[in-house]
PDB file of C-alpha atoms in Angstrom:
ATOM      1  CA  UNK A   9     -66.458  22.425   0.599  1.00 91.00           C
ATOM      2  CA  UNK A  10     -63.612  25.130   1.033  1.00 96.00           C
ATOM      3  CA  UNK A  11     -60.296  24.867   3.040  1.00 97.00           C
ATOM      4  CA  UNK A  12     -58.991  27.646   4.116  1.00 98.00           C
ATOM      5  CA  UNK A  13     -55.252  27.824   6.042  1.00 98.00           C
ATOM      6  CA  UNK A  14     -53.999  30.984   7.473  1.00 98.00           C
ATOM      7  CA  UNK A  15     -50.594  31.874   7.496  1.00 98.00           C
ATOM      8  CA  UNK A  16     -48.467  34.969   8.768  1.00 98.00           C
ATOM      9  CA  UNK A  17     -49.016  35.244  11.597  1.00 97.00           C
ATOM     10  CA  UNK A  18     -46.581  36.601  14.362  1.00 97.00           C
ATOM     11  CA  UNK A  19     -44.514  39.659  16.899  1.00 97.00           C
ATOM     12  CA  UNK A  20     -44.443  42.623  15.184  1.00 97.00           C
ATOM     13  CA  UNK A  21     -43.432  45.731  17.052  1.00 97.00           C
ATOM     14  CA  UNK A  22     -46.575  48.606  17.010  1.00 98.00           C
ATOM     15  CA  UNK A  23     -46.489  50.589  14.019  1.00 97.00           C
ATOM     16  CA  UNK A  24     -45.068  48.020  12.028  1.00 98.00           C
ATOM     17  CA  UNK A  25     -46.457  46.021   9.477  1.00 98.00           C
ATOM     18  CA  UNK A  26     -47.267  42.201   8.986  1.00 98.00           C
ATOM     19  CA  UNK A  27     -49.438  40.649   6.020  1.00 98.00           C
ATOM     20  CA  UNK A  28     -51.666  37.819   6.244  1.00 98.00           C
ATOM     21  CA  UNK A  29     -52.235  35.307   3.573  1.00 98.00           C
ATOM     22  CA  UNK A  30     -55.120  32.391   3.604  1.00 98.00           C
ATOM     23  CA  UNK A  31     -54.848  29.371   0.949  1.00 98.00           C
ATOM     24  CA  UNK A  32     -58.160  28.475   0.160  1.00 97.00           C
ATOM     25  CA  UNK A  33     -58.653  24.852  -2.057  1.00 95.00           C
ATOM     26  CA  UNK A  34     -61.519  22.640  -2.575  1.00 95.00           C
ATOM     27  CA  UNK A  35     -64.428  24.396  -4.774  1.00 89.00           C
ATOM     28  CA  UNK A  36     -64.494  27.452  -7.003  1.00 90.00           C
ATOM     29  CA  UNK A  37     -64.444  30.540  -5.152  1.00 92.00           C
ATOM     30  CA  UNK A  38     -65.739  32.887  -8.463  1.00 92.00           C
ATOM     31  CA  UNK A  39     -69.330  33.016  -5.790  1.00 93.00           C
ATOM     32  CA  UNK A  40     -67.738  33.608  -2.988  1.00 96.00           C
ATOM     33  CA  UNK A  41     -66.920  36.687  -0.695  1.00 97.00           C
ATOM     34  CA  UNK A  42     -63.717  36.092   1.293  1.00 98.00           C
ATOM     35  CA  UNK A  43     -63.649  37.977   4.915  1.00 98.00           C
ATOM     36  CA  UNK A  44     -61.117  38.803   7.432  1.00 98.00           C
ATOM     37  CA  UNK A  45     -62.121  38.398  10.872  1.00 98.00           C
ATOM     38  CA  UNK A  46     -60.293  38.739  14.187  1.00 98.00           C
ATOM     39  CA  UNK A  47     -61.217  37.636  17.766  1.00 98.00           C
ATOM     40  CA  UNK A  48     -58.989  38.873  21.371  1.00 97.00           C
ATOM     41  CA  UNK A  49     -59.312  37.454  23.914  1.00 96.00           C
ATOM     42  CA  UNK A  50     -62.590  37.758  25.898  1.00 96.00           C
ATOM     43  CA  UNK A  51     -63.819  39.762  22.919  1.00 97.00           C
ATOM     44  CA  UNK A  52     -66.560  38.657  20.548  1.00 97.00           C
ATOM     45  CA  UNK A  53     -65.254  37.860  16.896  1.00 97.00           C
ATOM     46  CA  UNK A  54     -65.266  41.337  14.840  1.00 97.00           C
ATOM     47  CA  UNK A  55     -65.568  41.830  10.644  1.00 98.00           C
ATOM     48  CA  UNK A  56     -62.030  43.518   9.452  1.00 98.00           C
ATOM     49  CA  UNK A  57     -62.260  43.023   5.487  1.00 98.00           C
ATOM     50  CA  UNK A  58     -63.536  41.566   2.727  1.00 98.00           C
ATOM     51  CA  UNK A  59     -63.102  41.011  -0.703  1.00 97.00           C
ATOM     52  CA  UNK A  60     -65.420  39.572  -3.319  1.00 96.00           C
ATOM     53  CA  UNK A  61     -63.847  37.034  -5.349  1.00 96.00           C
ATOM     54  CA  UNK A  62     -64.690  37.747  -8.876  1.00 95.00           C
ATOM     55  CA  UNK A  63     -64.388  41.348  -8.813  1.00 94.00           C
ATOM     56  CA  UNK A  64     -62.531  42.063  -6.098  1.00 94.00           C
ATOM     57  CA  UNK A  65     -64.713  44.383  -4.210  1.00 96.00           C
ATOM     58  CA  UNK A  66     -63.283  45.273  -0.960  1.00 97.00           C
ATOM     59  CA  UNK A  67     -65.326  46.421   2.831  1.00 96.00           C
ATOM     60  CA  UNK A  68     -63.492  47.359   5.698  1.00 98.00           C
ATOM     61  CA  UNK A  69     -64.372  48.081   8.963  1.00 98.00           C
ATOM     62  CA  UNK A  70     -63.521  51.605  10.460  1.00 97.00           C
ATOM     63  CA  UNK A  71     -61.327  50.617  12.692  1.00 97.00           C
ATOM     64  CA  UNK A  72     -58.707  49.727  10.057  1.00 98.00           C
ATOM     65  CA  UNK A  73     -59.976  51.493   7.303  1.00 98.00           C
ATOM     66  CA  UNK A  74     -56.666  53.415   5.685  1.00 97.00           C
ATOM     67  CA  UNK A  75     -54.528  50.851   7.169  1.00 98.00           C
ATOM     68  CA  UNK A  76     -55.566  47.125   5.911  1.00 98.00           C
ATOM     69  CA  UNK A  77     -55.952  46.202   2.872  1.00 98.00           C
ATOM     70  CA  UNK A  78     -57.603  42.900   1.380  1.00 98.00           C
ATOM     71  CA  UNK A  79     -56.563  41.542  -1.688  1.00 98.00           C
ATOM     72  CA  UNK A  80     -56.798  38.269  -3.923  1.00 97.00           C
ATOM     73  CA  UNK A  81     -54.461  36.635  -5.839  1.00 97.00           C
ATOM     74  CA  UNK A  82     -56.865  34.600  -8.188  1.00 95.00           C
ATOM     75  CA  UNK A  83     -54.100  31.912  -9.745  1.00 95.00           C
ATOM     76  CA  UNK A  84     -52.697  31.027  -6.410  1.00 96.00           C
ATOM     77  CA  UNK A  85     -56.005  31.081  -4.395  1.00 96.00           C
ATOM     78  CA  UNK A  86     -54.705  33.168  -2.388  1.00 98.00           C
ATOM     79  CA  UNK A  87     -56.346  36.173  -0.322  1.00 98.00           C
ATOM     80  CA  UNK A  88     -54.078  38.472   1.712  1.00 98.00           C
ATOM     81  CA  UNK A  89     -54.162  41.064   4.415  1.00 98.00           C
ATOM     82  CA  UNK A  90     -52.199  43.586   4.478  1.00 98.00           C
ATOM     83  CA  UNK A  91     -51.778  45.243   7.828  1.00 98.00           C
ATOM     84  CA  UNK A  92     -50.021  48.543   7.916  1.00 98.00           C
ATOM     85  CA  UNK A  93     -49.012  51.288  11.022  1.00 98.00           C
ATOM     86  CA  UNK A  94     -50.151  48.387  13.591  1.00 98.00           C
ATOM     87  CA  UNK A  95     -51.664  49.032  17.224  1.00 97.00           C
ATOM     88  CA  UNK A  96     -51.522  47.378  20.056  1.00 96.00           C
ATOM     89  CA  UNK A  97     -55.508  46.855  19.778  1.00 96.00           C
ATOM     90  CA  UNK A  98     -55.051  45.182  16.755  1.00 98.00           C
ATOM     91  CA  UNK A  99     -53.412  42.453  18.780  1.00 98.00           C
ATOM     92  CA  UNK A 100     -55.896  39.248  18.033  1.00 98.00           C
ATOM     93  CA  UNK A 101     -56.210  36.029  16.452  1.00 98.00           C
ATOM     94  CA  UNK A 102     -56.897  36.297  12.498  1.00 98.00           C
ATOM     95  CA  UNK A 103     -59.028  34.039  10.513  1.00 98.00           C
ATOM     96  CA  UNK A 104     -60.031  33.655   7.155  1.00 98.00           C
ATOM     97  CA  UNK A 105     -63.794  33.265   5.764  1.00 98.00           C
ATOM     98  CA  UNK A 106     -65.771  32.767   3.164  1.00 97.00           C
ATOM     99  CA  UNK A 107     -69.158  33.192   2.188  1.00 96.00           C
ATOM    100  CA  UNK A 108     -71.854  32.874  -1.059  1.00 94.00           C
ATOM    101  CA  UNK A 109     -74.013  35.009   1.358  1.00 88.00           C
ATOM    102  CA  UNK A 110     -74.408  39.127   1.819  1.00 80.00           C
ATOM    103  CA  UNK A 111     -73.960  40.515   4.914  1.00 85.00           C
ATOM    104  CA  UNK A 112     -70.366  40.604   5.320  1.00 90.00           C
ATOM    105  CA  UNK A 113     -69.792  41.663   7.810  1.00 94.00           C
ATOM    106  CA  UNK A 114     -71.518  39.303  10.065  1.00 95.00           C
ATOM    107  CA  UNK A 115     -69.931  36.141  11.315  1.00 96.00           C
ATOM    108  CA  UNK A 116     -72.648  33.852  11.085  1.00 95.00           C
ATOM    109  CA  UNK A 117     -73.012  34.703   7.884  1.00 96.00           C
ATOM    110  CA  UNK A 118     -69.944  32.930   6.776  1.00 97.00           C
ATOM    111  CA  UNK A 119     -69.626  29.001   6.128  1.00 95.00           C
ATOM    112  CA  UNK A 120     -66.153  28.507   6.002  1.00 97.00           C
ATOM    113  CA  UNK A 121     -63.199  29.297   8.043  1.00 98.00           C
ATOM    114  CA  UNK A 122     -59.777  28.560   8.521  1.00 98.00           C
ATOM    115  CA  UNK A 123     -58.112  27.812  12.063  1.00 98.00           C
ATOM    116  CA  UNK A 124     -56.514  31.097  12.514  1.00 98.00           C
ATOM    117  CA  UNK A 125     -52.967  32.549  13.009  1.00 98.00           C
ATOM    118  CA  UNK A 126     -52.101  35.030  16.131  1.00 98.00           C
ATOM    119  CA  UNK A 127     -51.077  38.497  16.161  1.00 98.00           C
ATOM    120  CA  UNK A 128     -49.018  40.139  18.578  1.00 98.00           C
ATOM    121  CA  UNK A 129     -47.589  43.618  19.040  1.00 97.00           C
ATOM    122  CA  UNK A 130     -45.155  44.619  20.986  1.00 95.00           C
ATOM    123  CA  UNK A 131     -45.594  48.643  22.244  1.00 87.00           C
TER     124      UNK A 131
END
């Protein structure tokens, strides 16, 4: 099993910047790819990053390619998001996955998540 808390979360005007962290505890995660997901509201759930574990390489979807970045901080099981020049599209609720599977960039392919942590932007 893996637990994974979100944290970060909050109002940030748009172009500004927020970063995301998610805790993750229980098992090893050196198998494991850890994804960013978000979800607004009567939107289906949508792939924003990920980041393998061991050797920390990193897929991002286009819509935030060149402003989010993924990373891992392996002693603190830790993974972060980094969210730079902010939209007001980017407005969602965040969660934190992981997976031992490919694909992704697929929700279903992911076995864990954590309850998520809201983002708002003001324009």
């Amino acid at each position: 099993q893996v637990q994974l808390v979100e944290s970060g979360g909050g109002l940030v005007q748009a172009g500004g910047s927020l970063r995301l962290s998610c805790a993750a505890s229980g098992r090893s995660l050196i198998s494991y790819t850890m994804g960013w997901f978000r979800q607004a509201p009567g939107k289906e759930r949508e792939f924003v990053g990920s980041i393998t574990w061991s050797a920390g390489s990193q897929y991002y979807a286009d819509t935030v390619k060149g402003r989010f970045t993924v990373s891992r901080d392996k002693a603190k099981a830790t993974v972060y998001l980094q969210m730079n020049s902010l939209k007001p599209e980017d407005a969602a609720v965040y969660y934190c996955a992981a997976t031992i599977r490919g694909s992704v960039r697929l929700p279903t392919s992911y076995d864990y998540w954590g309850p998520g942590t809201q983002v708002t932007i003001s324009s």
